[in-house]
Amino acid sequence: MASLSRSAIVRQDVLDLRHFSASSLRDLLTEETELWQRRLRWDYRASAKLLLDYLDSRVLPGFVATEDGRPVGYIFCVYEQHKAVIGDVFATANARERSNRIESRLLEHTLELLQSTPGTGRVETQLLLHPKGQFREVFTENGFDVYPRVFMERPLRHERFADTIPVPPALHLRAWRENDFAAAGRLIAQAYQGHLDSVINDQYRTTAGSLRFLHNIVRFPGCGQFDPETSMVLAHRDREDLAGIVLCSRVNVDTGHVTQLCIEPTLRHNGLGRLLLIECMQALSAQGLNYISLTVTEGNQEALGLYRRMGFKARHTFDAMVWQRS
């Protein structure tokens, strides 16, 4: 059998992300940005720019896969108090090794690091860009629970809804205000008590955690550019509490994305979730947007059924993964 020439041997390494500058990973992020656009109709440029800024600060934990010294994949994570969140993993389709294998290697290195880090009691991730089941074996072998989720989308087409739902007399429908943070944090914690999604994201379990969640989606571009004009609240007329919220961000020039929809538990099953979603869609349509998207956990059959009845269709499925130290 003929032996391989020296030039055919590819040196492969997995190295600390903090050894790499933003410029060295710019091509990778450009390719990933194009994939976000094709797969999810999502403009990832603002998120990529934020990530590049963090890379130049050399403080972001993660790894880079290289072939002959050339970066072909990366992964990063962030620490939030007692837990770590894996933010993303991506490998170029042009790598000599299959990109799925590179991403799996990066995940294996990261899970080993996080699970051996003292003080890290929990690891979460939602790999939105990657199809459901792609990394299931990697995570389950490391003790993770896996929760399939659905990315849904609906065209707007300047639609008007004939079956609009009247606002109950005790409530007031209005756009989001800057001073709604505290009341919205209380509502989210209340709405997700014992809910499947609070298993996936432990921020939902407390008011303080819900406020951190709100801060992330309103202040940072990870879920698009927050749009207060299409984000709606149902406020009680006789007190400061909120009865329901729908929060929306712009993820592309023609697409809005619902980042949160929840209703006060005692007021559920009265059509209020549908009411808020219709108001949000009409506001997006009035601004000239063509699409609205959202994500929902497969196990949340009630919400999944509502979105299907309102014309949303699955565009993509992905996984959320959670590990809790015993």
Short mmCIF file of C-alpha atoms in Angstrom, two decimals:
data_model
loop_
_atom_site.label_atom_id
_atom_site.label_comp_id
_atom_site.label_asym_id
_atom_site.label_seq_id
_atom_site.Cartn_x
_atom_site.Cartn_y
_atom_site.Cartn_z
CA MET A 1 0.00 0.00 0.00
CA ALA A 2 1.38 3.37 -0.97
CA SER A 3 2.37 5.54 1.94
CA LEU A 4 0.91 9.03 2.42
CA SER A 5 3.19 11.86 1.44
CA ARG A 6 4.17 14.36 4.11
CA SER A 7 2.07 17.06 2.39
CA ALA A 8 -1.08 14.91 2.75
CA ILE A 9 -0.83 14.77 6.55
CA VAL A 10 -3.05 17.41 8.13
CA ARG A 11 -2.16 18.59 11.61
CA GLN A 12 -5.30 19.04 13.71
CA ASP A 13 -5.41 20.84 17.07
CA VAL A 14 -7.96 22.14 19.54
CA LEU A 15 -6.65 25.31 21.20
CA ASP A 16 -7.82 27.89 23.73
CA LEU A 17 -10.10 30.50 22.16
CA ARG A 18 -8.31 33.25 24.08
CA HIS A 19 -5.20 32.68 21.96
CA PHE A 20 -7.02 33.95 18.86
CA SER A 21 -7.78 37.49 17.74
CA ALA A 22 -10.98 38.64 16.13
CA SER A 23 -9.28 38.97 12.74
CA SER A 24 -8.23 35.30 12.76
CA LEU A 25 -11.84 34.12 13.15
CA ARG A 26 -13.54 36.74 10.99
CA ASP A 27 -13.87 34.43 7.95
CA LEU A 28 -15.49 31.73 10.09
CA LEU A 29 -18.04 34.18 11.48
CA THR A 30 -18.78 35.52 7.99
CA GLU A 31 -19.57 31.99 6.82
CA GLU A 32 -21.69 31.33 9.89
CA THR A 33 -23.60 34.59 9.34
CA GLU A 34 -24.53 33.42 5.84
CA LEU A 35 -25.83 30.12 7.28
CA TRP A 36 -28.01 31.94 9.84
CA GLN A 37 -29.55 33.89 6.96
CA ARG A 38 -30.25 30.80 4.83
CA ARG A 39 -31.50 28.53 7.60
CA LEU A 40 -33.48 30.90 9.83
CA ARG A 41 -33.91 34.16 7.89
CA TRP A 42 -31.84 35.73 10.67
CA ASP A 43 -29.35 38.58 10.28
CA TYR A 44 -26.50 37.44 12.54
CA ARG A 45 -24.15 40.35 11.82
CA ALA A 46 -24.79 42.25 15.08
CA SER A 47 -24.20 39.10 17.15
CA ALA A 48 -21.04 38.33 15.17
CA LYS A 49 -19.73 41.85 15.75
CA LEU A 50 -20.36 41.57 19.49
CA LEU A 51 -18.54 38.24 19.54
CA LEU A 52 -15.59 39.71 17.66
CA ASP A 53 -15.38 42.51 20.22
CA TYR A 54 -15.21 39.93 23.02
CA LEU A 55 -12.55 37.96 21.14
CA ASP A 56 -10.25 40.96 21.02
CA SER A 57 -10.62 41.36 24.78
CA ARG A 58 -9.23 37.78 25.16
CA VAL A 59 -11.57 36.95 28.06
CA LEU A 60 -14.14 34.67 26.39
CA PRO A 61 -13.83 30.96 27.37
CA GLY A 62 -13.88 28.46 24.53
CA PHE A 63 -11.85 26.55 21.97
CA VAL A 64 -10.77 26.79 18.33
CA ALA A 65 -10.20 23.79 16.05
CA THR A 66 -7.37 24.23 13.55
CA GLU A 67 -6.06 22.32 10.54
CA ASP A 68 -2.42 23.09 9.73
CA GLY A 69 -2.75 26.19 11.90
CA ARG A 70 -5.85 27.50 10.09
CA PRO A 71 -9.01 27.98 12.22
CA VAL A 72 -11.80 25.73 10.94
CA GLY A 73 -14.20 25.81 13.90
CA TYR A 74 -14.87 27.49 17.24
CA ILE A 75 -16.99 27.26 20.37
CA PHE A 76 -17.56 29.71 23.21
CA CYS A 77 -19.33 29.77 26.55
CA VAL A 78 -20.15 32.26 29.29
CA TYR A 79 -20.38 31.87 33.04
CA GLU A 80 -23.46 33.12 34.90
CA GLN A 81 -22.99 32.70 38.64
CA HIS A 82 -23.30 28.96 39.35
CA LYS A 83 -23.85 27.88 35.75
CA ALA A 84 -22.22 27.98 32.33
CA VAL A 85 -24.01 28.54 29.03
CA ILE A 86 -22.57 27.24 25.75
CA GLY A 87 -23.36 30.06 23.35
CA ASP A 88 -22.43 28.60 19.99
CA VAL A 89 -20.41 26.01 18.09
CA PHE A 90 -19.59 26.21 14.39
CA ALA A 91 -17.21 24.67 11.87
CA THR A 92 -16.61 25.63 8.27
CA ALA A 93 -18.10 23.45 5.56
CA ASN A 94 -14.74 23.69 3.76
CA ALA A 95 -12.78 21.79 6.40
CA ARG A 96 -10.97 18.68 5.26
CA GLU A 97 -12.56 16.79 8.12
CA ARG A 98 -16.36 16.66 8.23
CA SER A 99 -17.64 19.79 9.97
CA ASN A 100 -19.99 17.76 12.20
CA ARG A 101 -17.01 15.86 13.62
CA ILE A 102 -15.11 19.09 14.29
CA GLU A 103 -18.09 20.54 16.14
CA SER A 104 -18.45 17.34 18.16
CA ARG A 105 -14.78 17.50 19.18
CA LEU A 106 -15.17 21.12 20.24
CA LEU A 107 -18.23 20.21 22.31
CA GLU A 108 -16.41 17.30 23.96
CA HIS A 109 -13.52 19.54 25.00
CA THR A 110 -15.93 22.18 26.33
CA LEU A 111 -18.07 19.74 28.30
CA GLU A 112 -14.97 18.23 29.87
CA LEU A 113 -13.80 21.71 30.89
CA LEU A 114 -17.14 22.87 32.29
CA GLN A 115 -18.02 19.70 34.17
CA SER A 116 -14.60 19.65 35.84
CA THR A 117 -14.71 23.33 36.83
CA PRO A 118 -15.32 23.73 40.59
CA GLY A 119 -18.37 25.82 41.36
CA THR A 120 -20.11 25.10 38.05
CA GLY A 121 -23.23 23.21 39.06
CA ARG A 122 -25.21 23.57 35.86
CA VAL A 123 -24.60 23.77 32.11
CA GLU A 124 -27.21 24.92 29.59
CA THR A 125 -27.23 25.38 25.85
CA GLN A 126 -29.68 25.88 23.01
CA LEU A 127 -27.88 25.31 19.72
CA LEU A 128 -30.45 27.08 17.58
CA LEU A 129 -28.53 26.82 14.30
CA HIS A 130 -28.04 23.04 14.45
CA PRO A 131 -30.71 20.47 13.53
CA LYS A 132 -32.40 18.41 16.22
CA GLY A 133 -30.45 15.29 17.15
CA GLN A 134 -27.15 16.39 15.58
CA PHE A 135 -25.25 16.30 18.88
CA ARG A 136 -27.62 14.25 21.00
CA GLU A 137 -25.11 11.44 21.59
CA VAL A 138 -22.34 13.84 22.67
CA PHE A 139 -24.59 15.40 25.30
CA THR A 140 -26.40 12.30 26.58
CA GLU A 141 -23.08 10.49 27.05
CA ASN A 142 -22.09 13.36 29.35
CA GLY A 143 -25.25 13.19 31.45
CA PHE A 144 -27.31 15.90 29.77
CA ASP A 145 -31.08 15.91 29.33
CA VAL A 146 -32.20 16.89 25.83
CA TYR A 147 -35.36 18.85 25.01
CA PRO A 148 -36.33 19.23 21.33
CA ARG A 149 -37.56 22.68 20.30
CA VAL A 150 -39.20 24.09 17.18
CA PHE A 151 -38.38 27.26 15.26
CA MET A 152 -41.68 28.41 13.73
CA GLU A 153 -42.44 31.09 11.18
CA ARG A 154 -45.48 32.80 9.70
CA PRO A 155 -45.85 35.23 6.78
CA LEU A 156 -47.52 38.56 7.58
CA ARG A 157 -48.42 39.98 4.17
CA HIS A 158 -50.12 43.08 5.65
CA GLU A 159 -52.72 40.80 7.21
CA ARG A 160 -55.68 41.99 9.25
CA PHE A 161 -57.43 39.63 11.66
CA ALA A 162 -61.23 39.63 11.55
CA ASP A 163 -61.55 37.61 14.77
CA THR A 164 -59.78 40.08 17.06
CA ILE A 165 -60.31 39.47 20.76
CA PRO A 166 -61.68 42.29 22.95
CA VAL A 167 -59.51 43.47 25.82
CA PRO A 168 -61.13 42.64 29.19
CA PRO A 169 -62.41 45.78 30.98
CA ALA A 170 -60.05 45.26 33.93
CA LEU A 171 -57.00 45.31 31.63
CA HIS A 172 -55.31 47.90 29.47
CA LEU A 173 -53.42 47.00 26.27
CA ARG A 174 -50.42 49.19 25.44
CA ALA A 175 -46.89 49.15 24.07
CA TRP A 176 -43.89 48.21 26.21
CA ARG A 177 -42.38 50.93 28.39
CA GLU A 178 -38.91 51.20 29.87
CA ASN A 179 -40.33 51.10 33.41
CA ASP A 180 -42.05 47.73 32.78
CA PHE A 181 -38.91 45.74 33.67
CA ALA A 182 -39.72 45.01 37.31
CA ALA A 183 -43.35 44.03 36.70
CA ALA A 184 -42.39 41.90 33.68
CA GLY A 185 -39.75 40.09 35.74
CA ARG A 186 -42.34 39.22 38.38
CA LEU A 187 -44.79 38.04 35.72
CA ILE A 188 -42.27 35.76 33.97
CA ALA A 189 -41.25 34.11 37.25
CA GLN A 190 -44.90 33.59 38.14
CA ALA A 191 -45.93 32.33 34.70
CA TYR A 192 -43.12 29.76 34.45
CA GLN A 193 -43.41 28.28 37.93
CA GLY A 194 -43.29 24.50 37.42
CA HIS A 195 -43.19 24.96 33.64
CA LEU A 196 -41.07 22.80 31.33
CA ASP A 197 -39.25 25.86 30.02
CA SER A 198 -38.02 26.68 33.55
CA VAL A 199 -36.26 23.30 33.47
CA ILE A 200 -34.48 24.35 30.27
CA ASN A 201 -33.69 27.91 31.44
CA ASP A 202 -33.37 28.33 35.20
CA GLN A 203 -33.56 32.14 34.90
CA TYR A 204 -37.34 31.73 34.67
CA ARG A 205 -37.51 30.33 38.21
CA THR A 206 -36.95 33.60 40.07
CA THR A 207 -37.74 37.26 39.60
CA ALA A 208 -34.04 38.14 39.73
CA GLY A 209 -33.26 35.56 37.04
CA SER A 210 -36.16 36.76 34.89
CA LEU A 211 -34.81 40.31 35.12
CA ARG A 212 -31.42 39.08 33.85
CA PHE A 213 -33.23 37.35 31.00
CA LEU A 214 -35.10 40.57 30.15
CA HIS A 215 -31.89 42.58 30.31
CA ASN A 216 -30.25 40.20 27.82
CA ILE A 217 -33.03 40.35 25.23
CA VAL A 218 -33.68 44.09 25.55
CA ARG A 219 -30.10 45.39 25.86
CA PHE A 220 -28.07 42.98 23.71
CA PRO A 221 -28.43 41.87 20.06
CA GLY A 222 -28.20 38.10 20.65
CA CYS A 223 -31.93 37.76 19.90
CA GLY A 224 -32.10 40.63 17.46
CA GLN A 225 -32.75 44.33 18.02
CA PHE A 226 -35.49 44.77 20.62
CA ASP A 227 -38.52 46.64 19.23
CA PRO A 228 -40.60 48.40 21.93
CA GLU A 229 -43.21 49.51 19.39
CA THR A 230 -44.27 45.94 18.54
CA SER A 231 -43.80 44.61 22.09
CA MET A 232 -47.11 44.73 23.96
CA VAL A 233 -48.28 44.42 27.55
CA LEU A 234 -51.64 43.80 29.20
CA ALA A 235 -51.61 45.89 32.36
CA HIS A 236 -54.05 45.74 35.27
CA ARG A 237 -55.96 49.00 35.61
CA ASP A 238 -56.12 48.82 39.41
CA ARG A 239 -52.52 47.86 40.21
CA GLU A 240 -48.98 47.97 38.82
CA ASP A 241 -48.74 44.26 37.94
CA LEU A 242 -48.82 43.03 34.35
CA ALA A 243 -51.28 40.37 33.21
CA GLY A 244 -49.43 39.46 30.02
CA ILE A 245 -46.54 40.41 27.76
CA VAL A 246 -45.33 39.73 24.24
CA LEU A 247 -41.80 40.92 23.49
CA CYS A 248 -40.53 41.19 19.93
CA SER A 249 -37.16 41.89 18.30
CA ARG A 250 -36.07 42.60 14.73
CA VAL A 251 -33.88 39.75 13.48
CA ASN A 252 -33.83 40.90 9.87
CA VAL A 253 -34.95 43.87 7.82
CA ASP A 254 -38.27 42.10 7.06
CA THR A 255 -38.59 39.71 10.04
CA GLY A 256 -39.65 40.06 13.67
CA HIS A 257 -39.01 37.40 16.32
CA VAL A 258 -41.07 36.84 19.47
CA THR A 259 -38.63 36.48 22.36
CA GLN A 260 -41.25 36.11 25.10
CA LEU A 261 -45.00 35.51 25.40
CA CYS A 262 -46.56 34.78 28.77
CA ILE A 263 -49.84 35.29 30.63
CA GLU A 264 -50.62 35.50 34.33
CA PRO A 265 -51.59 31.93 35.35
CA THR A 266 -55.02 32.88 36.76
CA LEU A 267 -55.97 34.51 33.44
CA ARG A 268 -54.95 31.73 31.07
CA HIS A 269 -57.38 30.07 28.63
CA ASN A 270 -59.15 33.37 27.95
CA GLY A 271 -57.53 34.06 24.58
CA LEU A 272 -55.11 36.64 25.97
CA GLY A 273 -52.03 35.00 24.47
CA ARG A 274 -53.71 35.03 21.07
CA LEU A 275 -54.74 38.65 21.61
CA LEU A 276 -51.17 39.75 22.33
CA LEU A 277 -49.74 37.80 19.41
CA ILE A 278 -52.30 39.28 17.00
CA GLU A 279 -51.50 42.80 18.20
CA CYS A 280 -47.79 42.14 17.75
CA MET A 281 -48.29 40.75 14.24
CA GLN A 282 -50.46 43.68 13.20
CA ALA A 283 -47.86 46.13 14.50
CA LEU A 284 -45.12 44.34 12.56
CA SER A 285 -47.26 44.25 9.44
CA ALA A 286 -48.00 47.98 9.75
CA GLN A 287 -44.23 48.60 9.76
CA GLY A 288 -43.92 46.68 6.49
CA LEU A 289 -42.36 43.47 7.82
CA ASN A 290 -43.10 40.25 5.97
CA TYR A 291 -42.42 37.50 8.54
CA ILE A 292 -42.69 36.70 12.22
CA SER A 293 -40.89 33.82 13.95
CA LEU A 294 -40.72 32.26 17.40
CA THR A 295 -39.42 29.18 19.20
CA VAL A 296 -41.37 26.71 21.32
CA THR A 297 -40.50 23.53 23.20
CA GLU A 298 -41.97 20.38 21.59
CA GLY A 299 -43.24 19.22 24.98
CA ASN A 300 -45.30 22.41 25.40
CA GLN A 301 -48.22 21.05 23.39
CA GLU A 302 -50.65 23.78 24.42
CA ALA A 303 -48.46 26.58 23.05
CA LEU A 304 -47.48 24.54 20.00
CA GLY A 305 -51.16 24.00 19.20
CA LEU A 306 -51.94 27.71 19.56
CA TYR A 307 -49.17 28.72 17.16
CA ARG A 308 -50.24 26.13 14.59
CA ARG A 309 -53.84 27.35 14.73
CA MET A 310 -52.56 30.89 14.14
CA GLY A 311 -50.78 29.85 10.96
CA PHE A 312 -47.22 29.28 12.20
CA LYS A 313 -45.31 26.44 10.54
CA ALA A 314 -42.10 24.70 11.59
CA ARG A 315 -39.08 25.98 9.65
CA HIS A 316 -36.40 24.22 11.73
CA THR A 317 -36.04 21.99 14.79
CA PHE A 318 -33.17 22.09 17.27
CA ASP A 319 -32.24 20.89 20.77
CA ALA A 320 -31.90 22.44 24.20
CA MET A 321 -29.55 20.60 26.58
CA VAL A 322 -29.25 20.80 30.37
CA TRP A 323 -26.82 19.24 32.85
CA GLN A 324 -27.21 19.58 36.61
CA ARG A 325 -24.48 18.43 38.96
CA SER A 326 -25.72 15.74 41.34
#
